[in-house]
mmCIF file of C-alpha atoms in Angstrom:
data_model
loop_
_atom_site.group_PDB
_atom_site.id
_atom_site.type_symbol
_atom_site.label_atom_id
_atom_site.label_comp_id
_atom_site.label_asym_id
_atom_site.label_seq_id
_atom_site.Cartn_x
_atom_site.Cartn_y
_atom_site.Cartn_z
ATOM 1 C CA MET A 1 -34.335 27.131 -38.708
ATOM 2 C CA LYS A 2 -31.138 26.771 -40.708
ATOM 3 C CA LYS A 3 -30.399 30.466 -40.220
ATOM 4 C CA PHE A 4 -30.898 30.080 -36.472
ATOM 5 C CA ILE A 5 -28.511 27.090 -36.314
ATOM 6 C CA PHE A 6 -25.933 28.961 -38.395
ATOM 7 C CA ALA A 7 -26.182 32.042 -36.140
ATOM 8 C CA ALA A 8 -25.843 29.892 -33.013
ATOM 9 C CA ALA A 9 -22.756 28.228 -34.478
ATOM 10 C CA LEU A 10 -21.193 31.620 -35.212
ATOM 11 C CA ILE A 11 -21.880 32.798 -31.660
ATOM 12 C CA ALA A 12 -20.424 29.596 -30.200
ATOM 13 C CA ALA A 13 -17.319 29.936 -32.368
ATOM 14 C CA SER A 14 -16.913 33.583 -31.341
ATOM 15 C CA VAL A 15 -17.265 32.682 -27.648
ATOM 16 C CA SER A 16 -14.723 29.866 -27.864
ATOM 17 C CA MET A 17 -12.263 32.210 -29.602
ATOM 18 C CA ASN A 18 -12.628 34.804 -26.826
ATOM 19 C CA ALA A 19 -12.262 32.229 -24.037
ATOM 20 C CA GLN A 20 -8.806 30.809 -24.648
ATOM 21 C CA ASP A 21 -7.268 28.034 -22.556
ATOM 22 C CA TYR A 22 -4.288 28.809 -20.339
ATOM 23 C CA ASN A 23 -1.764 27.201 -18.005
ATOM 24 C CA ARG A 24 -0.425 28.586 -14.737
ATOM 25 C CA VAL A 25 2.354 27.557 -12.374
ATOM 26 C CA ALA A 26 2.596 29.114 -8.918
ATOM 27 C CA LEU A 27 4.399 29.026 -5.604
ATOM 28 C CA SER A 28 2.115 29.463 -2.595
ATOM 29 C CA TYR A 29 2.074 30.087 1.131
ATOM 30 C CA ASP A 30 -0.326 27.579 2.683
ATOM 31 C CA TYR A 31 -2.022 27.471 6.076
ATOM 32 C CA THR A 32 -4.198 24.684 7.447
ATOM 33 C CA GLY A 33 -5.838 24.985 10.855
ATOM 34 C CA LEU A 34 -6.542 21.698 12.678
ATOM 35 C CA ASN A 35 -9.593 22.490 14.792
ATOM 36 C CA PHE A 36 -9.897 20.074 17.732
ATOM 37 C CA ASN A 37 -13.396 19.867 19.207
ATOM 38 C CA LYS A 38 -14.000 19.798 22.957
ATOM 39 C CA GLU A 39 -14.251 16.009 23.102
ATOM 40 C CA MET A 40 -10.947 15.630 21.251
ATOM 41 C CA ASP A 41 -9.140 18.043 23.557
ATOM 42 C CA ARG A 42 -10.490 16.659 26.861
ATOM 43 C CA PHE A 43 -7.385 14.482 27.148
ATOM 44 C CA SER A 44 -5.181 17.599 27.154
ATOM 45 C CA THR A 45 -6.373 21.102 28.106
ATOM 46 C CA GLY A 46 -10.091 20.312 28.079
ATOM 47 C CA LYS A 47 -10.662 23.251 25.694
ATOM 48 C CA ALA A 48 -11.357 23.363 21.995
ATOM 49 C CA GLU A 49 -8.079 24.391 20.364
ATOM 50 C CA THR A 50 -6.598 24.963 16.912
ATOM 51 C CA LEU A 51 -3.208 23.724 15.794
ATOM 52 C CA GLY A 52 -2.017 25.970 12.973
ATOM 53 C CA THR A 53 0.205 24.477 10.275
ATOM 54 C CA ASN A 54 2.177 26.685 7.893
ATOM 55 C CA GLY A 55 4.131 25.811 4.782
ATOM 56 C CA PHE A 56 4.426 26.156 1.034
ATOM 57 C CA GLY A 57 2.938 24.611 -2.083
ATOM 58 C CA LEU A 58 3.869 23.899 -5.696
ATOM 59 C CA ASN A 59 0.815 24.537 -7.872
ATOM 60 C CA TYR A 60 -0.284 23.894 -11.448
ATOM 61 C CA ILE A 61 -3.602 24.944 -13.034
ATOM 62 C CA HIS A 62 -5.043 24.519 -16.521
ATOM 63 C CA GLY A 63 -7.944 26.776 -17.459
ATOM 64 C CA PHE A 64 -10.513 25.625 -20.007
ATOM 65 C CA GLY A 65 -12.413 28.395 -21.796
ATOM 66 C CA VAL A 66 -16.118 27.495 -21.754
ATOM 67 C CA ALA A 67 -17.718 30.872 -22.599
ATOM 68 C CA ASN A 68 -16.806 34.520 -22.898
ATOM 69 C CA ASN A 69 -14.865 35.393 -19.686
ATOM 70 C CA MET A 70 -15.891 32.046 -18.105
ATOM 71 C CA PHE A 71 -13.447 29.240 -17.359
ATOM 72 C CA VAL A 72 -13.259 25.884 -15.625
ATOM 73 C CA GLU A 73 -9.927 25.216 -13.936
ATOM 74 C CA ALA A 74 -8.390 21.886 -12.927
ATOM 75 C CA GLY A 75 -4.932 21.186 -11.619
ATOM 76 C CA ALA A 76 -2.712 19.694 -8.940
ATOM 77 C CA ASN A 77 -0.961 21.118 -5.880
ATOM 78 C CA VAL A 78 1.655 19.541 -3.618
ATOM 79 C CA ASP A 79 1.756 21.127 -0.142
ATOM 80 C CA PHE A 80 4.323 20.821 2.668
ATOM 81 C CA LEU A 81 3.012 21.891 6.103
ATOM 82 C CA PHE A 82 4.515 22.149 9.594
ATOM 83 C CA GLY A 83 2.988 23.158 12.931
ATOM 84 C CA SER A 84 3.347 23.058 16.709
ATOM 85 C CA ARG A 85 1.319 23.864 19.815
ATOM 86 C CA THR A 86 2.492 24.224 23.415
ATOM 87 C CA GLU A 87 0.210 23.290 26.303
ATOM 88 C CA LYS A 88 0.910 24.457 29.848
ATOM 89 C CA PHE A 89 0.227 22.364 32.926
ATOM 90 C CA ASP A 90 0.779 22.886 36.662
ATOM 91 C CA GLU A 91 3.897 20.726 36.506
ATOM 92 C CA GLY A 92 5.232 22.248 33.271
ATOM 93 C CA GLU A 93 4.415 22.336 29.584
ATOM 94 C CA ASP A 94 4.241 19.965 26.633
ATOM 95 C CA THR A 95 4.796 20.561 22.912
ATOM 96 C CA PHE A 96 2.674 18.963 20.205
ATOM 97 C CA LYS A 97 4.086 18.975 16.652
ATOM 98 C CA THR A 98 2.838 17.856 13.241
ATOM 99 C CA GLN A 99 4.227 17.526 9.710
ATOM 100 C CA ASN A 100 2.164 16.966 6.564
ATOM 101 C CA ILE A 101 2.680 16.368 2.836
ATOM 102 C CA ASN A 102 -0.423 16.219 0.655
ATOM 103 C CA LEU A 103 -1.623 16.306 -2.943
ATOM 104 C CA GLN A 104 -4.618 18.477 -3.785
ATOM 105 C CA VAL A 105 -6.715 18.462 -6.973
ATOM 106 C CA PRO A 106 -8.809 21.667 -7.281
ATOM 107 C CA VAL A 107 -11.699 22.131 -9.725
ATOM 108 C CA ASN A 108 -12.829 25.765 -10.047
ATOM 109 C CA PHE A 109 -15.406 27.846 -11.876
ATOM 110 C CA VAL A 110 -13.930 31.258 -12.771
ATOM 111 C CA TYR A 111 -15.502 34.453 -14.084
ATOM 112 C CA ARG A 112 -13.039 37.038 -15.404
ATOM 113 C CA PHE A 113 -13.548 40.801 -15.128
ATOM 114 C CA ASN A 114 -11.291 42.692 -17.550
ATOM 115 C CA ILE A 115 -10.267 46.007 -15.941
ATOM 116 C CA THR A 116 -7.823 47.441 -18.452
ATOM 117 C CA GLU A 117 -5.584 45.954 -21.111
ATOM 118 C CA GLY A 118 -3.444 43.296 -19.446
ATOM 119 C CA VAL A 119 -5.221 43.593 -16.069
ATOM 120 C CA SER A 120 -8.114 41.400 -14.914
ATOM 121 C CA ILE A 121 -9.726 40.055 -11.735
ATOM 122 C CA ASP A 122 -10.769 36.393 -11.441
ATOM 123 C CA PRO A 123 -13.201 35.516 -8.614
ATOM 124 C CA TYR A 124 -13.844 31.787 -8.379
ATOM 125 C CA VAL A 125 -15.476 29.016 -6.392
ATOM 126 C CA GLY A 126 -14.520 25.372 -6.422
ATOM 127 C CA LEU A 127 -14.114 21.932 -4.930
ATOM 128 C CA ASN A 128 -10.897 20.448 -3.595
ATOM 129 C CA PHE A 129 -9.853 16.786 -3.380
ATOM 130 C CA LYS A 130 -6.988 16.127 -0.962
ATOM 131 C CA LEU A 131 -4.837 13.009 -0.550
ATOM 132 C CA HIS A 132 -2.361 12.910 2.336
ATOM 133 C CA PHE A 133 0.919 11.238 1.416
ATOM 134 C CA SER A 134 2.310 11.643 4.910
ATOM 135 C CA GLU A 135 1.147 13.114 8.205
ATOM 136 C CA ARG A 136 2.864 12.494 11.489
ATOM 137 C CA LEU A 137 2.609 13.752 15.051
ATOM 138 C CA LYS A 138 5.085 14.159 17.866
ATOM 139 C CA GLU A 139 4.513 14.988 21.532
ATOM 140 C CA GLY A 140 7.502 16.456 23.384
ATOM 141 C CA ASP A 141 10.897 17.900 22.443
ATOM 142 C CA ASP A 142 13.140 15.152 23.827
ATOM 143 C CA GLU A 143 15.267 13.073 21.464
ATOM 144 C CA ASP A 144 13.527 9.936 22.764
ATOM 145 C CA ASP A 145 10.127 11.268 21.665
ATOM 146 C CA LYS A 146 9.289 9.618 18.352
ATOM 147 C CA TRP A 147 7.175 10.735 15.421
ATOM 148 C CA MET A 148 3.966 8.741 14.868
ATOM 149 C CA SER A 149 2.149 8.380 11.548
ATOM 150 C CA VAL A 150 -1.552 9.167 11.905
ATOM 151 C CA PHE A 151 -2.375 6.645 9.156
ATOM 152 C CA ASP A 152 -0.447 3.469 9.979
ATOM 153 C CA ASP A 153 -1.912 0.954 12.435
ATOM 154 C CA GLY A 154 1.316 -0.950 12.874
ATOM 155 C CA GLU A 155 4.600 -0.106 14.548
ATOM 156 C CA GLY A 156 5.262 3.624 14.489
ATOM 157 C CA GLY A 157 1.601 4.412 13.867
ATOM 158 C CA MET A 158 -1.407 5.254 16.035
ATOM 159 C CA GLY A 159 -1.726 1.664 17.245
ATOM 160 C CA SER A 160 -5.470 1.293 16.570
ATOM 161 C CA LYS A 161 -7.922 2.009 13.765
ATOM 162 C CA ASP A 162 -9.938 4.066 16.274
ATOM 163 C CA TYR A 163 -7.113 6.614 16.314
ATOM 164 C CA THR A 164 -6.275 6.517 12.584
ATOM 165 C CA TRP A 165 -6.910 9.757 10.676
ATOM 166 C CA ASN A 166 -8.512 10.090 7.239
ATOM 167 C CA ARG A 167 -6.031 9.885 4.389
ATOM 168 C CA PHE A 168 -8.559 11.416 1.924
ATOM 169 C CA GLN A 169 -10.486 14.673 2.359
ATOM 170 C CA MET A 170 -12.837 16.677 0.158
ATOM 171 C CA GLY A 171 -13.814 20.306 0.640
ATOM 172 C CA TRP A 172 -14.751 23.599 -0.996
ATOM 173 C CA HIS A 173 -13.162 27.025 -1.349
ATOM 174 C CA VAL A 174 -13.649 30.539 -2.689
ATOM 175 C CA GLY A 175 -10.954 32.854 -3.933
ATOM 176 C CA VAL A 176 -9.952 35.746 -6.131
ATOM 177 C CA GLY A 177 -7.005 36.237 -8.431
ATOM 178 C CA VAL A 178 -5.486 39.332 -10.004
ATOM 179 C CA ASN A 179 -3.780 39.057 -13.402
ATOM 180 C CA TYR A 180 -1.205 41.576 -14.577
ATOM 181 C CA GLU A 181 0.084 40.599 -18.007
ATOM 182 C CA LYS A 182 1.474 37.076 -17.392
ATOM 183 C CA TYR A 183 1.722 37.404 -13.592
ATOM 184 C CA TYR A 184 -0.899 36.219 -11.108
ATOM 185 C CA LEU A 185 -1.586 36.884 -7.410
ATOM 186 C CA GLY A 186 -4.347 34.862 -5.727
ATOM 187 C CA VAL A 187 -5.945 34.445 -2.297
ATOM 188 C CA GLN A 188 -8.126 31.456 -1.385
ATOM 189 C CA VAL A 189 -9.948 30.252 1.763
ATOM 190 C CA GLY A 190 -11.996 27.124 2.370
ATOM 191 C CA THR A 191 -12.929 24.219 4.600
ATOM 192 C CA ASP A 192 -13.068 20.431 4.213
ATOM 193 C CA PHE A 193 -16.344 18.476 4.240
ATOM 194 C CA ILE A 194 -14.549 15.345 5.398
ATOM 195 C CA PRO A 195 -12.784 15.939 8.735
ATOM 196 C CA ALA A 196 -9.122 15.062 9.223
ATOM 197 C CA TYR A 197 -10.192 12.776 12.065
ATOM 198 C CA SER A 198 -13.592 11.648 13.340
ATOM 199 C CA HIS A 199 -14.390 8.787 15.678
ATOM 200 C CA GLU A 200 -16.502 7.951 18.711
ATOM 201 C CA LEU A 201 -14.254 6.906 21.581
ATOM 202 C CA LYS A 202 -15.242 5.313 24.880
ATOM 203 C CA TYR A 203 -13.403 6.301 28.029
ATOM 204 C CA GLY A 204 -14.384 5.854 31.681
ATOM 205 C CA GLY A 205 -17.728 4.373 30.732
ATOM 206 C CA GLU A 206 -18.655 7.386 28.564
ATOM 207 C CA SER A 207 -18.616 7.983 24.810
ATOM 208 C CA TYR A 208 -16.941 10.973 23.193
ATOM 209 C CA LYS A 209 -17.412 12.077 19.565
ATOM 210 C CA CYS A 210 -13.887 13.241 18.800
ATOM 211 C CA LYS A 211 -13.329 15.283 15.647
ATOM 212 C CA VAL A 212 -10.605 17.356 13.991
ATOM 213 C CA ASN A 213 -11.894 19.714 11.265
ATOM 214 C CA THR A 214 -9.648 21.622 8.890
ATOM 215 C CA THR A 215 -9.658 25.182 7.520
ATOM 216 C CA ASN A 216 -7.394 26.105 4.599
ATOM 217 C CA VAL A 217 -5.831 29.350 3.340
ATOM 218 C CA LYS A 218 -3.662 29.734 0.231
ATOM 219 C CA VAL A 219 -1.833 32.803 -1.081
ATOM 220 C CA SER A 220 -0.180 32.155 -4.428
ATOM 221 C CA LEU A 221 2.139 33.993 -6.807
ATOM 222 C CA GLY A 222 2.227 32.561 -10.301
ATOM 223 C CA TYR A 223 2.999 32.866 -13.991
ATOM 224 C CA THR A 224 0.426 32.246 -16.728
ATOM 225 C CA PHE A 225 1.289 30.966 -20.204
#
């Protein structure tokens, strides 16, 4: 029994030595699609539409070595996103704009495939926790058209809790990264479990289950140390 415990300890020590911790900083291109369902869009085009937001992110990840070629990552990302959508009507067209700043905390499980010396591929799957610092909407291009916060109920906000969006979201993602020496290139896609907006609204004597779901894409270029 003692020999077995000693052997297990040696294996565990060997594994921990081979799975070293690391840090990574990265700059990313970020895309989030706001997917309006049919009930949400009935007040505009009457069709389910997507408002695409594009921007950039500042990213930090720390990788914890848990076994040979296996890691758990945790970190923080700050994303800045901008988007617009133009809707055409018989009498003209209208522009719908949005701006967003959010903090994301990813937690990933990574398995590393070593290709050659200094080159490896890291597929991963994980959860993402998102807190929106600021998100505002604007309809129209005129100077008199004001930005509205989707979170505030007071002046300058949506005016009612029925129209207030969710400040917190949680979701999942999958991705793959390529390491070359200290440099990293990664691609990630995912969706959020908690929608950006969800509420049952009554209009004209009928109820409508309005919802805005979100899809996320991240392409990052980083440095590992």
